Amino acid sequence: MKRYQNRLHYDYKAAKDAKKGQKHSGLRSRLGKEEQTEKETEELEEELEQEEAIREKRSLRSQKVKHVILRGIQILLSVLSIYTVFLIYGLMVTEYQYDAEGNVVPRIITMEEIEGRETYDILYRYYLQARALYEKVLRLDYKLSMDEESKLLAMEYEALLDDVTSLTVAMDGLTVDTKYGQFKGMLLEWVRTDTAVYLQNISAAILKNNEEKANEALACRNQMYNDFLILTENIAALGEAVPGADLSSLYTWSPEKFISEVLEGVRNE
């Protein structure tokens, strides 16, 4: 009986040890599964991070490619626009003539004509500067005729002598061929002599209340007017022989028209 009890005791202890072993084994198994799950989760997160990094790189690469393509299209459109403007301008300024067979063909401009046009353009710019100086004189004359403060106007007349000096120095250093030499001399003389002498006389006449100087100034003003009309006719005649020269302002400007439209504000339709 005692043997049987000892046997039961051993069987119970073995069963208890076996159950405890199974419990420990189950705990280890569960812990192992949790560790495996955490490891798999970490690996999954790493894979997701790597995939996200790859997607960002692809997105950046795609944006760069799009930017380069867009920039290229913009440059191409700009080049095409400039080329189109160049073609339109070329068609506008190109002169045409009839060949021996009666066909319309572009007229070939020689180097001599190109050089002549460059010289004419320079002289034309100086003519416009002289005309701008004349307009300043006309403004002061108009103010004087309106009985504005004469003492102040005298100083304004004298101040224009600085413009005369600057324009004279610039034109005097210009070298032109014989074809344009006479016009250059006439234009220089109008600025250096006609305009300068008038400004000096009118200023002295106002400040000194000198009738003699006033008469001299009046004679100089008439000389300025007549000589400038001759200058305008000559620059227009020279421009007629220059291909592509714009002469429109030469035929639409006159001292009378400037006074009427600009100073008096009256436009004659």
Tab-separated table of C-alpha atoms in Angstrom:
chain	number	residue	atom	x	y	z
A	1	MET	CA	0.000	0.000	0.000
A	2	LYS	CA	2.791	2.320	0.928
A	3	ARG	CA	4.525	1.421	-2.272
A	4	TYR	CA	1.388	2.280	-4.138
A	5	GLN	CA	1.163	5.606	-2.339
A	6	ASN	CA	4.766	6.368	-3.144
A	7	ARG	CA	4.099	5.491	-6.698
A	8	LEU	CA	1.078	7.802	-6.791
A	9	HIS	CA	3.204	10.476	-5.200
A	10	TYR	CA	5.843	10.068	-7.877
A	11	ASP	CA	3.240	10.004	-10.604
A	12	TYR	CA	1.653	13.149	-9.206
A	13	LYS	CA	5.019	14.882	-8.949
A	14	ALA	CA	5.948	13.826	-12.463
A	15	ALA	CA	2.588	15.044	-13.733
A	16	LYS	CA	3.067	18.296	-11.830
A	17	ASP	CA	6.578	18.683	-13.187
A	18	ALA	CA	5.352	17.844	-16.667
A	19	LYS	CA	2.553	20.394	-16.338
A	20	LYS	CA	4.998	22.972	-15.038
A	21	GLY	CA	7.333	22.173	-17.898
A	22	GLN	CA	4.485	22.534	-20.356
A	23	LYS	CA	3.607	25.890	-18.766
A	24	HIS	CA	7.186	27.098	-19.062
A	25	SER	CA	7.364	25.770	-22.599
A	26	GLY	CA	4.161	27.606	-23.518
A	27	LEU	CA	5.492	30.823	-22.017
A	28	ARG	CA	8.730	30.493	-23.913
A	29	SER	CA	6.801	29.748	-27.078
A	30	ARG	CA	4.598	32.787	-26.539
A	31	LEU	CA	7.591	34.983	-25.795
A	32	GLY	CA	9.309	33.620	-28.854
A	33	LYS	CA	6.284	34.440	-30.974
A	34	GLU	CA	6.139	37.964	-29.583
A	35	GLU	CA	9.803	38.482	-30.298
A	36	GLN	CA	9.275	37.120	-33.797
A	37	THR	CA	6.302	39.431	-34.281
A	38	GLU	CA	8.298	42.459	-33.112
A	39	LYS	CA	11.134	41.502	-35.412
A	40	GLU	CA	8.771	41.082	-38.335
A	41	THR	CA	7.168	44.441	-37.457
A	42	GLU	CA	10.552	46.151	-37.403
A	43	GLU	CA	11.496	44.556	-40.712
A	44	LEU	CA	8.176	45.648	-42.193
A	45	GLU	CA	8.702	49.198	-40.957
A	46	GLU	CA	12.199	49.231	-42.453
A	47	GLU	CA	10.821	47.984	-45.765
A	48	LEU	CA	8.102	50.661	-45.686
A	49	GLU	CA	10.693	53.329	-44.919
A	50	GLN	CA	12.902	52.107	-47.758
A	51	GLU	CA	9.929	52.079	-50.148
A	52	GLU	CA	8.975	55.594	-49.014
A	53	ALA	CA	12.534	56.808	-49.579
A	54	ILE	CA	12.521	55.231	-53.036
A	55	ARG	CA	9.194	56.916	-53.854
A	56	GLU	CA	10.544	60.299	-52.689
A	57	LYS	CA	13.635	59.878	-54.842
A	58	ARG	CA	11.493	58.956	-57.836
A	59	SER	CA	9.211	61.935	-57.146
A	60	LEU	CA	12.168	64.320	-56.929
A	61	ARG	CA	13.669	62.842	-60.089
A	62	SER	CA	10.327	63.207	-61.859
A	63	GLN	CA	9.987	66.835	-60.719
A	64	LYS	CA	13.504	67.622	-61.914
A	65	VAL	CA	12.776	66.057	-65.298
A	66	LYS	CA	9.523	68.017	-65.575
A	67	HIS	CA	11.337	71.231	-64.594
A	68	VAL	CA	14.037	70.633	-67.201
A	69	ILE	CA	11.440	69.881	-69.875
A	70	LEU	CA	9.381	72.963	-68.927
A	71	ARG	CA	12.484	75.145	-68.948
A	72	GLY	CA	13.465	73.778	-72.325
A	73	ILE	CA	10.001	74.500	-73.719
A	74	GLN	CA	10.148	78.068	-72.375
A	75	ILE	CA	13.562	78.642	-73.958
A	76	LEU	CA	12.365	77.147	-77.234
A	77	LEU	CA	9.263	79.367	-77.248
A	78	SER	CA	11.410	82.423	-76.499
A	79	VAL	CA	13.779	81.583	-79.341
A	80	LEU	CA	10.863	81.009	-81.711
A	81	SER	CA	9.280	84.317	-80.657
A	82	ILE	CA	12.515	86.227	-81.247
A	83	TYR	CA	12.993	84.484	-84.578
A	84	THR	CA	9.416	85.312	-85.605
A	85	VAL	CA	9.892	88.978	-84.666
A	86	PHE	CA	13.166	88.993	-86.585
A	87	LEU	CA	11.470	87.544	-89.657
A	88	ILE	CA	8.607	90.041	-89.461
A	89	TYR	CA	11.036	92.920	-89.031
A	90	GLY	CA	13.097	91.642	-91.936
A	91	LEU	CA	10.021	91.526	-94.155
A	92	MET	CA	9.068	95.048	-93.099
A	93	VAL	CA	12.440	96.666	-93.747
A	94	THR	CA	13.461	94.617	-96.778
A	95	GLU	CA	13.166	96.487	-100.014
A	96	TYR	CA	12.080	94.700	-103.168
A	97	GLN	CA	12.663	95.351	-106.828
A	98	TYR	CA	11.909	93.776	-110.190
A	99	ASP	CA	14.585	91.668	-111.840
A	100	ALA	CA	15.227	91.352	-115.569
A	101	GLU	CA	12.423	88.796	-115.885
A	102	GLY	CA	9.874	90.948	-114.083
A	103	ASN	CA	9.911	88.964	-110.843
A	104	VAL	CA	9.842	90.684	-107.454
A	105	VAL	CA	13.086	89.954	-105.593
A	106	PRO	CA	14.736	91.417	-102.472
A	107	ARG	CA	17.100	94.282	-103.200
A	108	ILE	CA	20.657	93.568	-102.105
A	109	ILE	CA	22.153	96.386	-100.037
A	110	THR	CA	25.845	97.033	-100.593
A	111	MET	CA	28.410	97.773	-97.884
A	112	GLU	CA	28.659	101.317	-99.169
A	113	GLU	CA	24.937	101.798	-98.629
A	114	ILE	CA	25.155	100.315	-95.137
A	115	GLU	CA	27.981	102.674	-94.195
A	116	GLY	CA	26.061	105.585	-95.707
A	117	ARG	CA	22.992	104.679	-93.675
A	118	GLU	CA	24.998	104.485	-90.459
A	119	THR	CA	26.426	107.948	-91.103
A	120	TYR	CA	22.991	109.308	-91.959
A	121	ASP	CA	21.520	107.824	-88.767
A	122	ILE	CA	24.193	109.585	-86.704
A	123	LEU	CA	23.555	112.933	-88.404
A	124	TYR	CA	19.810	112.429	-88.052
A	125	ARG	CA	20.193	111.903	-84.289
A	126	TYR	CA	22.205	115.131	-84.069
A	127	TYR	CA	19.511	116.899	-86.065
A	128	LEU	CA	16.899	115.683	-83.578
A	129	GLN	CA	19.038	116.952	-80.693
A	130	ALA	CA	19.304	120.339	-82.403
A	131	ARG	CA	15.535	120.336	-82.901
A	132	ALA	CA	15.013	119.532	-79.219
A	133	LEU	CA	17.235	122.528	-78.393
A	134	TYR	CA	15.157	124.676	-80.739
A	135	GLU	CA	11.979	123.538	-78.983
A	136	LYS	CA	13.429	124.667	-75.641
A	137	VAL	CA	14.120	128.089	-77.163
A	138	LEU	CA	10.585	128.247	-78.547
A	139	ARG	CA	9.182	127.438	-75.099
A	140	LEU	CA	11.087	130.338	-73.554
A	141	ASP	CA	10.041	132.656	-76.366
A	142	TYR	CA	6.434	131.691	-75.793
A	143	LYS	CA	6.730	132.375	-72.048
A	144	LEU	CA	8.301	135.739	-72.836
A	145	SER	CA	5.408	136.607	-75.131
A	146	MET	CA	3.031	135.783	-72.258
A	147	ASP	CA	4.719	138.482	-70.118
A	148	GLU	CA	6.122	136.024	-67.582
A	149	GLU	CA	8.856	137.137	-65.182
A	150	SER	CA	11.518	138.295	-67.637
A	151	LYS	CA	14.456	138.275	-65.216
A	152	LEU	CA	13.982	134.586	-64.521
A	153	LEU	CA	13.608	133.858	-68.245
A	154	ALA	CA	16.913	135.628	-68.899
A	155	MET	CA	18.664	133.115	-66.647
A	156	GLU	CA	16.889	130.231	-68.421
A	157	TYR	CA	18.073	131.547	-71.774
A	158	GLU	CA	21.636	131.676	-70.454
A	159	ALA	CA	21.337	128.139	-69.040
A	160	LEU	CA	20.623	126.831	-72.553
A	161	LEU	CA	24.116	127.896	-73.560
A	162	ASP	CA	25.371	124.805	-71.702
A	163	ASP	CA	23.291	122.628	-74.053
A	164	VAL	CA	24.731	124.540	-77.002
A	165	THR	CA	28.280	123.867	-75.807
A	166	SER	CA	27.682	120.153	-75.232
A	167	LEU	CA	26.068	119.627	-78.637
A	168	THR	CA	28.751	121.679	-80.378
A	169	VAL	CA	31.581	119.627	-78.864
A	170	ALA	CA	29.872	116.351	-79.795
A	171	MET	CA	29.229	117.328	-83.409
A	172	ASP	CA	32.594	118.990	-83.906
A	173	GLY	CA	34.362	115.698	-83.228
A	174	LEU	CA	32.268	113.798	-85.787
A	175	THR	CA	34.061	112.726	-88.978
A	176	VAL	CA	31.922	112.171	-92.076
A	177	ASP	CA	32.614	111.740	-95.789
A	178	THR	CA	32.176	114.487	-98.375
A	179	LYS	CA	28.567	113.561	-99.100
A	180	TYR	CA	27.459	114.530	-95.604
A	181	GLY	CA	30.166	117.073	-94.805
A	182	GLN	CA	28.214	120.118	-95.935
A	183	PHE	CA	25.142	119.208	-93.902
A	184	LYS	CA	27.256	118.595	-90.819
A	185	GLY	CA	28.848	122.016	-91.230
A	186	MET	CA	25.457	123.712	-91.607
A	187	LEU	CA	24.031	121.961	-88.565
A	188	LEU	CA	27.104	122.799	-86.473
A	189	GLU	CA	26.919	126.426	-87.560
A	190	TRP	CA	23.236	126.648	-86.648
A	191	VAL	CA	23.939	125.417	-83.123
A	192	ARG	CA	27.230	127.203	-82.521
A	193	THR	CA	26.360	130.538	-84.108
A	194	ASP	CA	22.640	131.083	-84.752
A	195	THR	CA	21.394	129.627	-81.471
A	196	ALA	CA	24.265	130.763	-79.255
A	197	VAL	CA	24.182	134.371	-80.480
A	198	TYR	CA	20.407	134.554	-80.102
A	199	LEU	CA	20.531	133.255	-76.525
A	200	GLN	CA	23.242	135.765	-75.607
A	201	ASN	CA	21.420	138.719	-77.189
A	202	ILE	CA	17.968	137.951	-75.809
A	203	SER	CA	19.388	137.430	-72.311
A	204	ALA	CA	21.317	140.722	-72.453
A	205	ALA	CA	18.282	142.550	-73.850
A	206	ILE	CA	16.141	141.367	-70.925
A	207	LEU	CA	18.661	141.977	-68.138
A	208	LYS	CA	19.869	145.359	-69.415
A	209	ASN	CA	16.560	146.436	-70.938
A	210	ASN	CA	18.618	147.192	-74.047
A	211	GLU	CA	16.617	147.964	-77.175
A	212	GLU	CA	19.601	147.498	-79.451
A	213	LYS	CA	20.226	144.002	-78.093
A	214	ALA	CA	16.522	143.259	-78.438
A	215	ASN	CA	16.634	144.170	-82.153
A	216	GLU	CA	19.723	142.014	-82.635
A	217	ALA	CA	18.011	139.145	-80.848
A	218	LEU	CA	14.973	139.507	-83.102
A	219	ALA	CA	17.190	139.343	-86.200
A	220	CYS	CA	18.960	136.252	-84.812
A	221	ARG	CA	15.627	134.572	-84.115
A	222	ASN	CA	14.537	135.056	-87.727
A	223	GLN	CA	17.898	133.704	-88.878
A	224	MET	CA	17.476	130.648	-86.644
A	225	TYR	CA	14.031	130.002	-88.097
A	226	ASN	CA	15.096	130.277	-91.748
A	227	ASP	CA	18.280	128.234	-91.340
A	228	PHE	CA	16.506	125.451	-89.482
A	229	LEU	CA	13.955	125.101	-92.267
A	230	ILE	CA	16.843	124.705	-94.706
A	231	LEU	CA	18.432	122.090	-92.420
A	232	THR	CA	15.160	120.142	-92.338
A	233	GLU	CA	14.898	120.201	-96.131
A	234	ASN	CA	18.480	118.992	-96.512
A	235	ILE	CA	18.239	116.144	-94.006
A	236	ALA	CA	15.038	115.019	-95.721
A	237	ALA	CA	16.707	115.149	-99.156
A	238	LEU	CA	19.653	113.092	-97.883
A	239	GLY	CA	17.265	110.598	-96.311
A	240	GLU	CA	15.442	110.031	-99.592
A	241	ALA	CA	18.561	108.302	-100.899
A	242	VAL	CA	18.999	106.110	-97.797
A	243	PRO	CA	17.159	102.738	-97.877
A	244	GLY	CA	14.749	102.274	-94.975
A	245	ALA	CA	15.166	105.787	-93.529
A	246	ASP	CA	12.127	107.005	-91.581
A	247	LEU	CA	11.408	110.573	-92.692
A	248	SER	CA	7.890	110.907	-91.300
A	249	SER	CA	8.830	113.265	-88.455
A	250	LEU	CA	10.661	115.554	-90.854
A	251	TYR	CA	7.484	116.290	-92.778
A	252	THR	CA	5.189	116.585	-89.759
A	253	TRP	CA	7.235	119.008	-87.635
A	254	SER	CA	7.551	122.765	-87.931
A	255	PRO	CA	8.085	125.606	-85.439
A	256	GLU	CA	4.553	126.879	-86.064
A	257	LYS	CA	3.043	123.449	-85.516
A	258	PHE	CA	5.044	122.939	-82.316
A	259	ILE	CA	3.840	126.251	-80.922
A	260	SER	CA	0.240	125.598	-81.945
A	261	GLU	CA	-0.078	121.974	-80.820
A	262	VAL	CA	2.318	121.790	-77.877
A	263	LEU	CA	2.575	125.275	-76.398
A	264	GLU	CA	-0.881	126.589	-77.138
A	265	GLY	CA	-2.529	123.193	-76.981
A	266	VAL	CA	-4.399	123.689	-80.241
A	267	ARG	CA	-4.404	120.767	-82.659
A	268	ASN	CA	-5.316	121.564	-86.213
A	269	GLU	CA	-7.065	118.595	-87.733
